[in-house]
Coordinates of C-alpha atoms and ligand atoms in Angstrom, one line a residue:
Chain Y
X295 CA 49.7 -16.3 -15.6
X296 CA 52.5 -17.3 -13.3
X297 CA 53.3 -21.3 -13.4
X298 CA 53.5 -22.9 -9.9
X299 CA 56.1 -25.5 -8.7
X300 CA 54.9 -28.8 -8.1
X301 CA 56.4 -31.8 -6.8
X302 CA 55.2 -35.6 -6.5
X303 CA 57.1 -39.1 -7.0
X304 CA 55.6 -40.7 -10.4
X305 CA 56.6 -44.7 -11.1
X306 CA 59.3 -44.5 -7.8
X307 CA 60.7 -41.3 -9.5
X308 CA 60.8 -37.7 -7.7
X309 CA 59.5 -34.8 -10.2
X310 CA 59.3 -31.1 -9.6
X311 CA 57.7 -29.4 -12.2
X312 CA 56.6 -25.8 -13.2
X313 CA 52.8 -26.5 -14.2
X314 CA 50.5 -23.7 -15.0
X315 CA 47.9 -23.8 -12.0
X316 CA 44.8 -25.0 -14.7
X317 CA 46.8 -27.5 -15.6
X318 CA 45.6 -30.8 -15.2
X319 CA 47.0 -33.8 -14.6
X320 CA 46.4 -35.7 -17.2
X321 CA 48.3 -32.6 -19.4
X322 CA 51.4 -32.8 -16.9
X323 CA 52.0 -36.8 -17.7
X324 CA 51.1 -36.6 -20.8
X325 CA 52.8 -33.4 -22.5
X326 CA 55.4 -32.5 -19.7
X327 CA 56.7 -36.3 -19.0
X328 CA 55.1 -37.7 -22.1
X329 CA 53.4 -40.6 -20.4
X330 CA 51.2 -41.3 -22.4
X331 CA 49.7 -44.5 -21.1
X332 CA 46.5 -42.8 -19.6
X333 CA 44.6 -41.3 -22.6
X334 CA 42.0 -38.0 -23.2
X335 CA 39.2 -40.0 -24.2
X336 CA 36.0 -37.6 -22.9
X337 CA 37.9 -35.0 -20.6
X338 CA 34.8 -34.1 -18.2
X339 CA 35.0 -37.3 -16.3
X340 CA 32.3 -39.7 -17.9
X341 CA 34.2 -42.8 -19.5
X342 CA 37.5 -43.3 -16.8
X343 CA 40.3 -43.8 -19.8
X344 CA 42.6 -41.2 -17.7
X345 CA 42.4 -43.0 -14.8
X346 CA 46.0 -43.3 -12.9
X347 CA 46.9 -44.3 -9.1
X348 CA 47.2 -41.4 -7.0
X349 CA 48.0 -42.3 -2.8
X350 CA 46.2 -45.9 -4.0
X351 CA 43.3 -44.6 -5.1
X352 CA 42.3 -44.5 -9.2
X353 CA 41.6 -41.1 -9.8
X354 CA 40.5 -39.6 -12.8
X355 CA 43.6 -37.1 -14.3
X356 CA 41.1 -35.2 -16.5
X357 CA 39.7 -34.1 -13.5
X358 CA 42.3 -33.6 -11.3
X359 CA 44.9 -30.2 -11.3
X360 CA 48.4 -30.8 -11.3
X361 CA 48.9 -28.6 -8.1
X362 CA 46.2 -30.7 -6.3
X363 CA 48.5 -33.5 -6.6
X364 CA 51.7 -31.9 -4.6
X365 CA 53.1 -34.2 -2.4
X366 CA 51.6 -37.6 -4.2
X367 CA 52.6 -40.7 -5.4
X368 CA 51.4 -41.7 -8.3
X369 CA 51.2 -44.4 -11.0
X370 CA 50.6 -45.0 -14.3
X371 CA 50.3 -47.9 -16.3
X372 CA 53.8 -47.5 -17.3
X373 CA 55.2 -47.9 -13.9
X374 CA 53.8 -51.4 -13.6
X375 CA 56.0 -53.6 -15.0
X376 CA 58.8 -55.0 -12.7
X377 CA 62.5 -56.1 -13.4
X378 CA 61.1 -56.6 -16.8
X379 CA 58.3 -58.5 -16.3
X380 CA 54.7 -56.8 -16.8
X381 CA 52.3 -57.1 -14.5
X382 CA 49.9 -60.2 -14.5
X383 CA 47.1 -57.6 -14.7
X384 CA 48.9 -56.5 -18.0
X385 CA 49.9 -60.2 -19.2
X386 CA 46.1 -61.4 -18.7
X387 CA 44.2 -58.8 -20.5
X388 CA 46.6 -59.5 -23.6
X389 CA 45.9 -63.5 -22.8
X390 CA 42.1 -63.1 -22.8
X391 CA 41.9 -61.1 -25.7
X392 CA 40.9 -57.9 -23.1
X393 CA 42.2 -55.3 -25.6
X394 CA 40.6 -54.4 -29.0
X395 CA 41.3 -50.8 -30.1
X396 CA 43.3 -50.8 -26.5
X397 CA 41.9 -47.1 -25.8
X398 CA 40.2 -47.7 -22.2
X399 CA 42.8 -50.5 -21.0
X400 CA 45.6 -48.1 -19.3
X401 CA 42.1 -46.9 -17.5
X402 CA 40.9 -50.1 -17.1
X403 CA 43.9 -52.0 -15.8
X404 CA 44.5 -49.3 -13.4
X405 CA 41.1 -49.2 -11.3
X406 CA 41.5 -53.2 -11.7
X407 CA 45.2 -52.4 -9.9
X408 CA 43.7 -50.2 -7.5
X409 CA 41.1 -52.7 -6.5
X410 CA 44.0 -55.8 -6.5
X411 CA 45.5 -53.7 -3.9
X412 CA 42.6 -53.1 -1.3
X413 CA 40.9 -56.7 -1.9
X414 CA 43.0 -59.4 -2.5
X415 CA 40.2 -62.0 -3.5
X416 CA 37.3 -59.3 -4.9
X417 CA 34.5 -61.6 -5.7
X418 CA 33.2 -61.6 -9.7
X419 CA 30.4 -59.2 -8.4
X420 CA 32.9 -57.0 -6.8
X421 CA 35.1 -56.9 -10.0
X422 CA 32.2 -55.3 -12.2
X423 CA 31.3 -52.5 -9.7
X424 CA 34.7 -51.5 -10.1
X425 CA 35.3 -52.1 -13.7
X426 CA 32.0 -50.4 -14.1
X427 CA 33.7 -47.0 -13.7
X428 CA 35.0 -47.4 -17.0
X429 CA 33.5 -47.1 -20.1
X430 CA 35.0 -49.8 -23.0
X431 CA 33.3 -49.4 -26.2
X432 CA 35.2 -52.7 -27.8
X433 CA 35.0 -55.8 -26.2
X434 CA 31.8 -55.8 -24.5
X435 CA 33.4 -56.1 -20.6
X436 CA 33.3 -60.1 -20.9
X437 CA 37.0 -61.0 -21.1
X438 CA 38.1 -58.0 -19.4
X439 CA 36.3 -59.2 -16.3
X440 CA 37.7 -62.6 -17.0
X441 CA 41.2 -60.7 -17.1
X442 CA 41.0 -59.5 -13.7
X443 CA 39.7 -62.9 -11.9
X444 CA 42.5 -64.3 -13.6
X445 CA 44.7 -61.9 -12.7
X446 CA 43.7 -61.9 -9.0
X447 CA 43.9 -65.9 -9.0
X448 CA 48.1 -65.7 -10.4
X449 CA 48.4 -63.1 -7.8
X450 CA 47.1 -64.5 -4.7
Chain L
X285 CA 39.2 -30.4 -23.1
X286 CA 41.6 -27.4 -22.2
X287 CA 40.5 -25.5 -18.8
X288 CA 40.3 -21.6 -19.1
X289 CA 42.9 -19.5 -16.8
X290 CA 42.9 -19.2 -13.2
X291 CA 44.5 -19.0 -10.3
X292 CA 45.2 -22.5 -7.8
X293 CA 45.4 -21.3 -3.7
X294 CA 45.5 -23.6 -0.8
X295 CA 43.4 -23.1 2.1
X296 CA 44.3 -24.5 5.1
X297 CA 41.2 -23.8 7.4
X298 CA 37.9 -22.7 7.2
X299 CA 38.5 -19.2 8.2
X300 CA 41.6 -19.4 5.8
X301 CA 39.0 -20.1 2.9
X302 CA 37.1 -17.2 3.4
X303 CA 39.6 -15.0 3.8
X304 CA 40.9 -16.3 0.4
X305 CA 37.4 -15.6 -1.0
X306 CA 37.2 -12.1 0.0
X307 CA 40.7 -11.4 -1.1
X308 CA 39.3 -12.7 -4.9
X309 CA 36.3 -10.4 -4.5
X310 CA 33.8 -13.1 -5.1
X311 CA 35.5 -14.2 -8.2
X312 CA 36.7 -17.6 -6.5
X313 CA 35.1 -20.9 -6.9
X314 CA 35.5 -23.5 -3.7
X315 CA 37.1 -27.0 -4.7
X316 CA 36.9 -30.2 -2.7
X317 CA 37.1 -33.2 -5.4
X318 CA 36.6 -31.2 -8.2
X319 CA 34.2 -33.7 -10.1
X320 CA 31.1 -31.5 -10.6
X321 CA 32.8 -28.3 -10.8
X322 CA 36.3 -29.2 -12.9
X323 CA 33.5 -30.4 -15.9
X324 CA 31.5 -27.5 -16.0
X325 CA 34.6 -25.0 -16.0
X326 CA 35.9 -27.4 -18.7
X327 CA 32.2 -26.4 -20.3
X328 CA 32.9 -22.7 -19.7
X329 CA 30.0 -22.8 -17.4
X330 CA 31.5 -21.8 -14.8
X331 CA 34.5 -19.0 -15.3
X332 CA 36.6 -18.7 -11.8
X333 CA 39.0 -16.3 -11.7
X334 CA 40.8 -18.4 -8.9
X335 CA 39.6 -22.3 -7.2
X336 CA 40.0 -22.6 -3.7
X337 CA 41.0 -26.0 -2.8
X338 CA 39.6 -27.2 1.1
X339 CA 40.9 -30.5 1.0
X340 CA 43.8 -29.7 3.1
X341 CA 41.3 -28.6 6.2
X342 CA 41.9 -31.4 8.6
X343 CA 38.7 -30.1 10.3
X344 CA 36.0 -30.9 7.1
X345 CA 37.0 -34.9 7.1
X346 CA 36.2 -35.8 10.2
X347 CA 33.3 -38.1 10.6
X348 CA 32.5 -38.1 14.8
X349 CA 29.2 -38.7 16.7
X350 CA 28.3 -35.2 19.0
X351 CA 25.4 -34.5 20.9
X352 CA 23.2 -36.3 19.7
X353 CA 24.0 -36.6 15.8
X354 CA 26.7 -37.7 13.2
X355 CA 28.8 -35.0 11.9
X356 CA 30.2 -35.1 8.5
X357 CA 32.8 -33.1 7.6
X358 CA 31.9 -31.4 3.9
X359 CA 35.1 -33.4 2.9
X360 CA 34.4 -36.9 4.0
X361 CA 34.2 -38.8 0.8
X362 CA 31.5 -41.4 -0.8
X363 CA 33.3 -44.1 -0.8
X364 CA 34.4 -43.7 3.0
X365 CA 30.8 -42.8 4.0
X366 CA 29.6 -46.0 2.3
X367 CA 31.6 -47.9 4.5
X368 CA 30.9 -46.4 7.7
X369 CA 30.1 -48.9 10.3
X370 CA 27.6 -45.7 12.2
X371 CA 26.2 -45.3 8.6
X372 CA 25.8 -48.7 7.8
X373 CA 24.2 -49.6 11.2
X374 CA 21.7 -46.0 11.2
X375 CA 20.9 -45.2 8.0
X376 CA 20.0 -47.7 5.3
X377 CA 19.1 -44.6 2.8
X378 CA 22.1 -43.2 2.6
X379 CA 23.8 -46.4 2.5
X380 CA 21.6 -46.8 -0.7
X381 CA 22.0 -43.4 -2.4
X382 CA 26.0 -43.5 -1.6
X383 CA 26.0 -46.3 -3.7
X384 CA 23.9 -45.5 -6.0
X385 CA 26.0 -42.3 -6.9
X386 CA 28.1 -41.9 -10.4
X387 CA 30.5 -45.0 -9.6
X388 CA 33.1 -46.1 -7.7
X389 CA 35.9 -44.1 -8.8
X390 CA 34.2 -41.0 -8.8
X391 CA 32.8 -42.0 -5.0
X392 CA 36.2 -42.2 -3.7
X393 CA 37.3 -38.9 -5.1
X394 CA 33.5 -37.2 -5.0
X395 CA 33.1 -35.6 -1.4
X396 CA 29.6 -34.9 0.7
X397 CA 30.2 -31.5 0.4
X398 CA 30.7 -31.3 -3.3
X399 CA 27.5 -34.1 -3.5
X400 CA 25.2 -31.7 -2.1
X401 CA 25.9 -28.4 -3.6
X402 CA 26.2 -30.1 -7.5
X403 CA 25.1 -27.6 -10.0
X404 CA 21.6 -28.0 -11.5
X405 CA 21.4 -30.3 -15.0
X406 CA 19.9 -30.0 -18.2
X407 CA 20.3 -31.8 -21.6
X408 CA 20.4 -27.9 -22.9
X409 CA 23.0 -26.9 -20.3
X410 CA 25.4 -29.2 -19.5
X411 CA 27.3 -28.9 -23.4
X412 CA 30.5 -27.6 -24.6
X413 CA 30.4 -23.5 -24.8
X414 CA 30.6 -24.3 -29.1
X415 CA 27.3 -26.6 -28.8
X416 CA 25.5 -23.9 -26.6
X417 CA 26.5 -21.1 -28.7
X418 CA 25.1 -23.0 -32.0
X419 CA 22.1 -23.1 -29.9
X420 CA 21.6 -20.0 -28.5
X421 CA 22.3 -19.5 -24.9
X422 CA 19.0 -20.5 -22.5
X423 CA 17.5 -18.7 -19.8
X424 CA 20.2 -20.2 -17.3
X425 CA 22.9 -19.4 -19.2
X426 CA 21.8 -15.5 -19.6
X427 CA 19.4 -16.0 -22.1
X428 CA 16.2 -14.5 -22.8
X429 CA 13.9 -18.0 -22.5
X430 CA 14.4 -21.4 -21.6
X431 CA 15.6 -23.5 -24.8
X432 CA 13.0 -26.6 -23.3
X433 CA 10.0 -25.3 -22.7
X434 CA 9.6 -21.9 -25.6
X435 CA 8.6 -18.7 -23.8
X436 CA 9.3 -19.6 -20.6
X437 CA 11.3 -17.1 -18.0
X438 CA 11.7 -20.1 -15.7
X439 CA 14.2 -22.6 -15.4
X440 CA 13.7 -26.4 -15.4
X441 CA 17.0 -28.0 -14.7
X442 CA 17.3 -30.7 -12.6
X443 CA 19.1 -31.0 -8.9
X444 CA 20.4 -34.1 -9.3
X445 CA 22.3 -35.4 -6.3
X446 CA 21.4 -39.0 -5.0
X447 CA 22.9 -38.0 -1.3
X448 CA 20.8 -34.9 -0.4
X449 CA 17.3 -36.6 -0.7
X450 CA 18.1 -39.2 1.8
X451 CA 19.9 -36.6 4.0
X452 CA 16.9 -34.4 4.2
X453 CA 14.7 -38.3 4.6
X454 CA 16.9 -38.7 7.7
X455 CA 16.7 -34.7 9.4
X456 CA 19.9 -33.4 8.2
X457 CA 21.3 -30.0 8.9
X458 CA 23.9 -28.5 7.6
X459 CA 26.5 -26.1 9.5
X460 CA 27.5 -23.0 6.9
X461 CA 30.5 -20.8 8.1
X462 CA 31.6 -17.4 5.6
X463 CA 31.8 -13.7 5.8
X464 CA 28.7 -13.3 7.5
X465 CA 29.4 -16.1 10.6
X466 CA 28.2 -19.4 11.1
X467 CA 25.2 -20.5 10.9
X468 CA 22.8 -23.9 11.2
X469 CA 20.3 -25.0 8.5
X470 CA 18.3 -28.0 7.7
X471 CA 19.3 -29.1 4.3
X472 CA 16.1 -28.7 3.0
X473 CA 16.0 -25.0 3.6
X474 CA 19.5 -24.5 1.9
X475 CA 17.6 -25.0 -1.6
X476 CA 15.7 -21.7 -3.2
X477 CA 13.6 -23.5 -6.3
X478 CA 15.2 -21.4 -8.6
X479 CA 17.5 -24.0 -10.8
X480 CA 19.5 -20.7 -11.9
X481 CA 20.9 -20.3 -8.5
X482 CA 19.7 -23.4 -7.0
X483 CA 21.2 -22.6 -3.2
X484 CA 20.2 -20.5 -0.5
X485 CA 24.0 -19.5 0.7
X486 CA 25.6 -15.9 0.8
X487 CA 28.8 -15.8 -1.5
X488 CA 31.9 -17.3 0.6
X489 CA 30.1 -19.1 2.9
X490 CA 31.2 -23.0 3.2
X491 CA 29.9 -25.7 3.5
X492 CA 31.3 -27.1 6.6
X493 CA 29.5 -30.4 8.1
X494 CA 26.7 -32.2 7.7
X495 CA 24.6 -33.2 11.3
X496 CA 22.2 -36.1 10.8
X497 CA 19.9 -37.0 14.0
X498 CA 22.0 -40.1 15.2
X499 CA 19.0 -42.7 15.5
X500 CA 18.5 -46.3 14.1
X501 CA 16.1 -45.6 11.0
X502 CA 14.7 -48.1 8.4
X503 CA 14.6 -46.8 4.8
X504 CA 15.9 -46.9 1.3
X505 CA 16.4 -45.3 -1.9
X506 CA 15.4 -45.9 -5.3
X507 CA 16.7 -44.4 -8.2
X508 CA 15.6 -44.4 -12.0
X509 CA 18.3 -44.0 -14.6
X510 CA 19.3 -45.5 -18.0
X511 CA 22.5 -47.0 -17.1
X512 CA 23.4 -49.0 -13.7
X513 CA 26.7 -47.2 -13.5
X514 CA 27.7 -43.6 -13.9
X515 CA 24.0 -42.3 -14.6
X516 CA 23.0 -39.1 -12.6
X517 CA 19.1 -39.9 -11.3
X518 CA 16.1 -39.6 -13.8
X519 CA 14.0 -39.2 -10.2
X520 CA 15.3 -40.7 -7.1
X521 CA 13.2 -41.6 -4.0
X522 CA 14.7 -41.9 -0.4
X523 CA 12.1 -43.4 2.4
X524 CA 13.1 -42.8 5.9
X525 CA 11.6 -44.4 8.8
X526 CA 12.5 -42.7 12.3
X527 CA 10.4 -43.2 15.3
X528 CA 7.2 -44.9 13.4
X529 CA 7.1 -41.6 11.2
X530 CA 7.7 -41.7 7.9
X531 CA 9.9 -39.0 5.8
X532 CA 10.1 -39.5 1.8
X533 CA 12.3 -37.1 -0.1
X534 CA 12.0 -36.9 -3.7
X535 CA 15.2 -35.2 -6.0
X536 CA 15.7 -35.6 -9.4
X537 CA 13.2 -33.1 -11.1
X538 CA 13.3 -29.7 -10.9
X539 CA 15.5 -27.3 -8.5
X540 CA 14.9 -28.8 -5.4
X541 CA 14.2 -31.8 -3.4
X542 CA 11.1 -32.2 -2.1
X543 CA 9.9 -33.5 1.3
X544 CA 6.9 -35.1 2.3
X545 CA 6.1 -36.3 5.9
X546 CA 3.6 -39.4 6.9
X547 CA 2.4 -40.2 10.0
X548 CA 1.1 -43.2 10.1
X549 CA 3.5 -46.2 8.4
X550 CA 0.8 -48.7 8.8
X551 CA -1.6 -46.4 6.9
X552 CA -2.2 -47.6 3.7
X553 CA -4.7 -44.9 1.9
X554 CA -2.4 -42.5 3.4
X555 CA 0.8 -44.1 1.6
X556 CA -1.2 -44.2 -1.4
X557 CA -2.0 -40.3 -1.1
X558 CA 1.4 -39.3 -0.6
X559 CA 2.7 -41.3 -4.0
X560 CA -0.2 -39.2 -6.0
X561 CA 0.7 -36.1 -4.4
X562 CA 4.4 -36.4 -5.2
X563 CA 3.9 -37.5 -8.4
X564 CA 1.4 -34.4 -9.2
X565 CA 3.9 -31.8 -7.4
X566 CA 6.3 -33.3 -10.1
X567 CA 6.9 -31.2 -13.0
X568 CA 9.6 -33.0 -15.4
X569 CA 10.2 -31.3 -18.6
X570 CA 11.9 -32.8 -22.1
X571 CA 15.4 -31.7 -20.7
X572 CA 16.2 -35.5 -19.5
X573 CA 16.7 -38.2 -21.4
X574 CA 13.7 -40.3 -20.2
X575 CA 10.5 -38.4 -21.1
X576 CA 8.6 -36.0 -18.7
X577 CA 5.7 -38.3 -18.3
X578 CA 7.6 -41.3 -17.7
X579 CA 9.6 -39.9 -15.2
X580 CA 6.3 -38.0 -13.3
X581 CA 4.4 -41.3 -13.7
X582 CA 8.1 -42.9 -11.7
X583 CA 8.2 -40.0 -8.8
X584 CA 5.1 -42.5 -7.6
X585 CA 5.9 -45.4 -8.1
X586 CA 10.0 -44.9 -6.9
X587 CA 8.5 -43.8 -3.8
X588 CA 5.8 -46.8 -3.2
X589 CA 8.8 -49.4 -4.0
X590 CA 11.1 -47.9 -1.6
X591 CA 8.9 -47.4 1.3
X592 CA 8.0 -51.2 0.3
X593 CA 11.6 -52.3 0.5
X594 CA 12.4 -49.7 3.9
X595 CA 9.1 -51.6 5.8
X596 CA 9.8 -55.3 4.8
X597 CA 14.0 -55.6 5.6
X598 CA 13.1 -54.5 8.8
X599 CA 16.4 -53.3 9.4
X600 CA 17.2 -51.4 12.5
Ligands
FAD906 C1 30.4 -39.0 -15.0 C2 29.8 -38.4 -13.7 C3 28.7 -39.0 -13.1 C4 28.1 -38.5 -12.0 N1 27.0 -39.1 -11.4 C5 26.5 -38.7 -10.3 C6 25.3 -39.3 -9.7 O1 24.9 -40.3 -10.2 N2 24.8 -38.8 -8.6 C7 25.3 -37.7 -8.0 O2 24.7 -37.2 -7.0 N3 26.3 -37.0 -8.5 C8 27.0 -37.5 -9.7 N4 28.1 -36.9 -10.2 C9 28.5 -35.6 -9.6 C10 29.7 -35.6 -8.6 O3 30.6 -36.6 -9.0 C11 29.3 -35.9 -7.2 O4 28.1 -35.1 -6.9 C12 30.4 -35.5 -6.2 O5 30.0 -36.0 -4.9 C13 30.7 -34.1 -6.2 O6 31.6 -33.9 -5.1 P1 33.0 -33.1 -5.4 O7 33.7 -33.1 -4.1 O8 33.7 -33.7 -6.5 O9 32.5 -31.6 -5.7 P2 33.2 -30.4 -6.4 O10 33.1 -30.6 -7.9 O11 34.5 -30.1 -5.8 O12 32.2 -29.3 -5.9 C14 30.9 -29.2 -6.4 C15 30.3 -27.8 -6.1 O13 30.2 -27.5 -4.7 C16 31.1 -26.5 -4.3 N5 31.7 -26.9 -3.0 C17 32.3 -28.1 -2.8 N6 32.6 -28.2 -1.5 C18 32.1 -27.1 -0.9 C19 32.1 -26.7 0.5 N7 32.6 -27.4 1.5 N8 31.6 -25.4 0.8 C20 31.1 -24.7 -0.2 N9 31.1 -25.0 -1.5 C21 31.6 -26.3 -1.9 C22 32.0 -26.2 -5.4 O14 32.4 -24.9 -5.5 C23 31.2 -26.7 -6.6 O15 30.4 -25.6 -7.1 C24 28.7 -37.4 -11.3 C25 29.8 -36.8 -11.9 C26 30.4 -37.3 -13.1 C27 31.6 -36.6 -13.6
SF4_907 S1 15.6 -25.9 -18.3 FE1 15.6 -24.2 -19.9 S2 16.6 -22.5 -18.9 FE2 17.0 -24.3 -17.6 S3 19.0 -25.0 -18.4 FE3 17.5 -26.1 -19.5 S4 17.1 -24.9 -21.4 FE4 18.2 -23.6 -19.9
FES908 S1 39.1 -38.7 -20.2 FE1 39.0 -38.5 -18.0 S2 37.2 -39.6 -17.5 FE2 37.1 -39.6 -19.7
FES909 S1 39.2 -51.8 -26.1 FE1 38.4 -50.2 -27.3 S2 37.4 -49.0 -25.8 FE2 38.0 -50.7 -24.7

């Protein structure tokens, strides 16, 4: 089947790419730019491990076709680090002990990001809706929760 | 999960959609946020030869009050609907069912459209095309019986979108345009109670807007599931309360929402009948993962706690 050219910015960069048009997202960053940050965890859209910032909403890549995409700007978790210094999002999650296996935090700390970025103060409530779109099978939610308000308190 | 082969094209209005439909001889598949329908191509339950994006028609986002009623472009997404300040301040059930829907990321990607015309679910269906094969493909899948209930030439699957019951609660249409011309429907009548082919709708027709009666209502929605996030509905129960008549909608079991008008709110023997009626119309199977008598005994009860909750906030 004939590929189709794409083009979008990823992390402040401009890409054009020839993607297969079933291609998904999550394939593109992952096996054509090998950014490998967001992960394959269920691929039908259940647990939110793929999850990157597309036009400043968390989208799921597993779900999403490259082509769909044409035009974006995206992010992934490794575009959030700054002149060398990582996010607080990043540097709280490691301080609370947020991470165990570390499989659903690119996922987590991006929909955390996404929310930062529409609602500077979210309330505690507010933070587990949101986190709630993603499944963590390690640490239980707790300190990730705590991560965020923490994060959200360094960054206001 | 790899997706099978097909072609990506662009449509850029309505007519433009159809056109691209009849150009793939039926073999296209319409895409506006992709989450029901990328999974089950993913499942090989679906096999497009081409998808047919409509997110870039300007037209089917617009959310606008005319003549009389909201209109909802098919593409207007959850999460936008949910924070509507006409929805908020007209319709407390789909307020409710918006939010009760998958979960917040899915909501702001999820569209209306997409909400409403979600494939039927089983336990027995929704699998990978290995686990169904190991199985031995069902009735729905092409099979000789349903896998659920043993003999049976029927299908049991379950519509399971939160957004539709409360739509039809509050009187919604919905505006169809494809080969054939436009046309007007109220959402009820879009459903044909068979969960094989669980819509009423010539191939290539789209989904266009969504008209709800613009009056203040009270109501609500209650939903049974296993998980507070991410769960589709066990049995979900919108109550809608327009002009001292009351409309209850119950989805969640079987192929199609049921509707059930009262009308007298203040009636108790009659709210009482209605709960034993709809829970006696309710035929759950074992294809869920709450059991079928559980769930019929909830189609009741679901609907005496939200018409409860719709009565006492007195909102609107
Ligand atoms: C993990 C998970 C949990 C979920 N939980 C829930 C839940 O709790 N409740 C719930 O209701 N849903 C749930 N969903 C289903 C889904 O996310 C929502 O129903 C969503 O609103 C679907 O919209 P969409 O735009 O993504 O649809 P799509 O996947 O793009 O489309 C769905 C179907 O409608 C067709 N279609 C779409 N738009 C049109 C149109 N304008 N005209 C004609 N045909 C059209 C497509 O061809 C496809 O067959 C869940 C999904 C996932 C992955
Ligand atoms: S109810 Fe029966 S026929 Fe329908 S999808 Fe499930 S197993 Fe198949
Ligand atoms: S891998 Fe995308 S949602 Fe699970
Ligand atoms: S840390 Fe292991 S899944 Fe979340």
């Amino acid at each position: 089947m004939k590929t189709m050219k794409v083009s979008f910015n990823v992390n402040s960069e401009d890409v054009t790419l020839d993607v297969r048009p079933y291609e998904t997202l999550l394939e593109t960053l992952r096996e054509r730019l090998f950014l490998t940050g967001a992960k394959e965890a269920c691929g039908l859209g259940a647990c939110g491990a793929c999850t990157v910032i597309v036009n400043g909403i968390p989208l799921r890549s597993c779900l999403v076709l490259t082509p769909e995409v044409e035009g974006a700007t995206i992010m992934t978790v490794e575009g959030l680090r700054e002149d060398g210094n990582l996010h607080p999002l990043q540097e709280t999650f490691m301080e609370k002990g947020a991470v165990q296996c570390g499989f659903c935090t690119s996922g987590m700390i991006m929909t955390a990001k996404a929310l930062l970025d529409r609602n500077k103060r979210p309330t505690k409530k507010e933070i587990v809706t949101t986190i709630s779109s993603n499944v963590c099978r390690c640490t239980g939610y707790k300190k990730i929760v705590e991560a965020v308000e923490e994060a959200a308190k360094r960054m206001a | 999960m790899i997706l099978p082969q097909f072609e990506y094209k662009r449509a850029r209005s309505v007519a433009d959609a159809v056109a691209l439909y009849k150009k793939e001889k039926g073999k296209a598949l319409y895409l506006a946020g992709g989450t029901d329908l990328i999974p089950l191509v993913k499942l090989r339950l679906r096999e497009p030869k081409a998808v047919i994006d409509l997110k870039g028609i300007e037209d089917l986002k617009i959310i606008a009050t005319r003549g009389g009623s909201l209109s909802v472009g098919a593409n207007a997404t959850l999460f936008d609907l949910k924070k509507d300040p006409v929805i908020a301040a007209h319709f407390p059930a789909l307020v409710e069912s918006l939010d009760a829907t998958a979960c917040e990321t899915l909501q702001m990607r999820g569209t209306l459209g997409g909400n409403i015309l979600q494939g039927a679910r089983c336990l027995e269906y929704n699998q990978s095309l290995e686990w169904r094969k190991a199985r031995g493909f069902c009735f729905k899948m092409g099979g000789k019986e349903c896998n659920v209930v043993k003999g049976a030439k029927v299908c049991f699957a379950n519509y399971c979108s939160d957004n539709a019951p409360s739509l039809i609660s509050l009187g919604a249409q919905v505006r169809l345009m494809g080969p054939g011309g436009e046309r007007t429907v109220k959402l009820e009548s879009l459903f044909t109670g068979d969960a094989r082919a669980p819509f009423a709708m010539e191939g290539g027709e789209v989904l266009t807007h969504i008209l709800v009666p613009l009056k203040k209502t009270k109501g609500a929605y209650e939903k049974l599931r296993v998980r507070e996030s991410m769960d589709y509905p066990l049995v979900g129960a919108a109550v809608s309360v327009i002009d001292g008549k009351v409309r209850i909608c119950v989805g969640g079991v079987g192929a199609a929402p049921r509707l059930y008008v009262l009308g007298d709110i203040r009636d108790a023997a009659s709210v009482r009948d209605v709960a034993e009626k709809a829970s006696a119309d309710a035929k759950p199977v074992a294809n869920a993962t709450l059991s079928p008598a559980y769930r019929k005994k909830m189609v009741g009860t679901l609907i005496k706690r939200a018409l409860k909750r719709a009565l006492a906030e007195g909102k609107g």
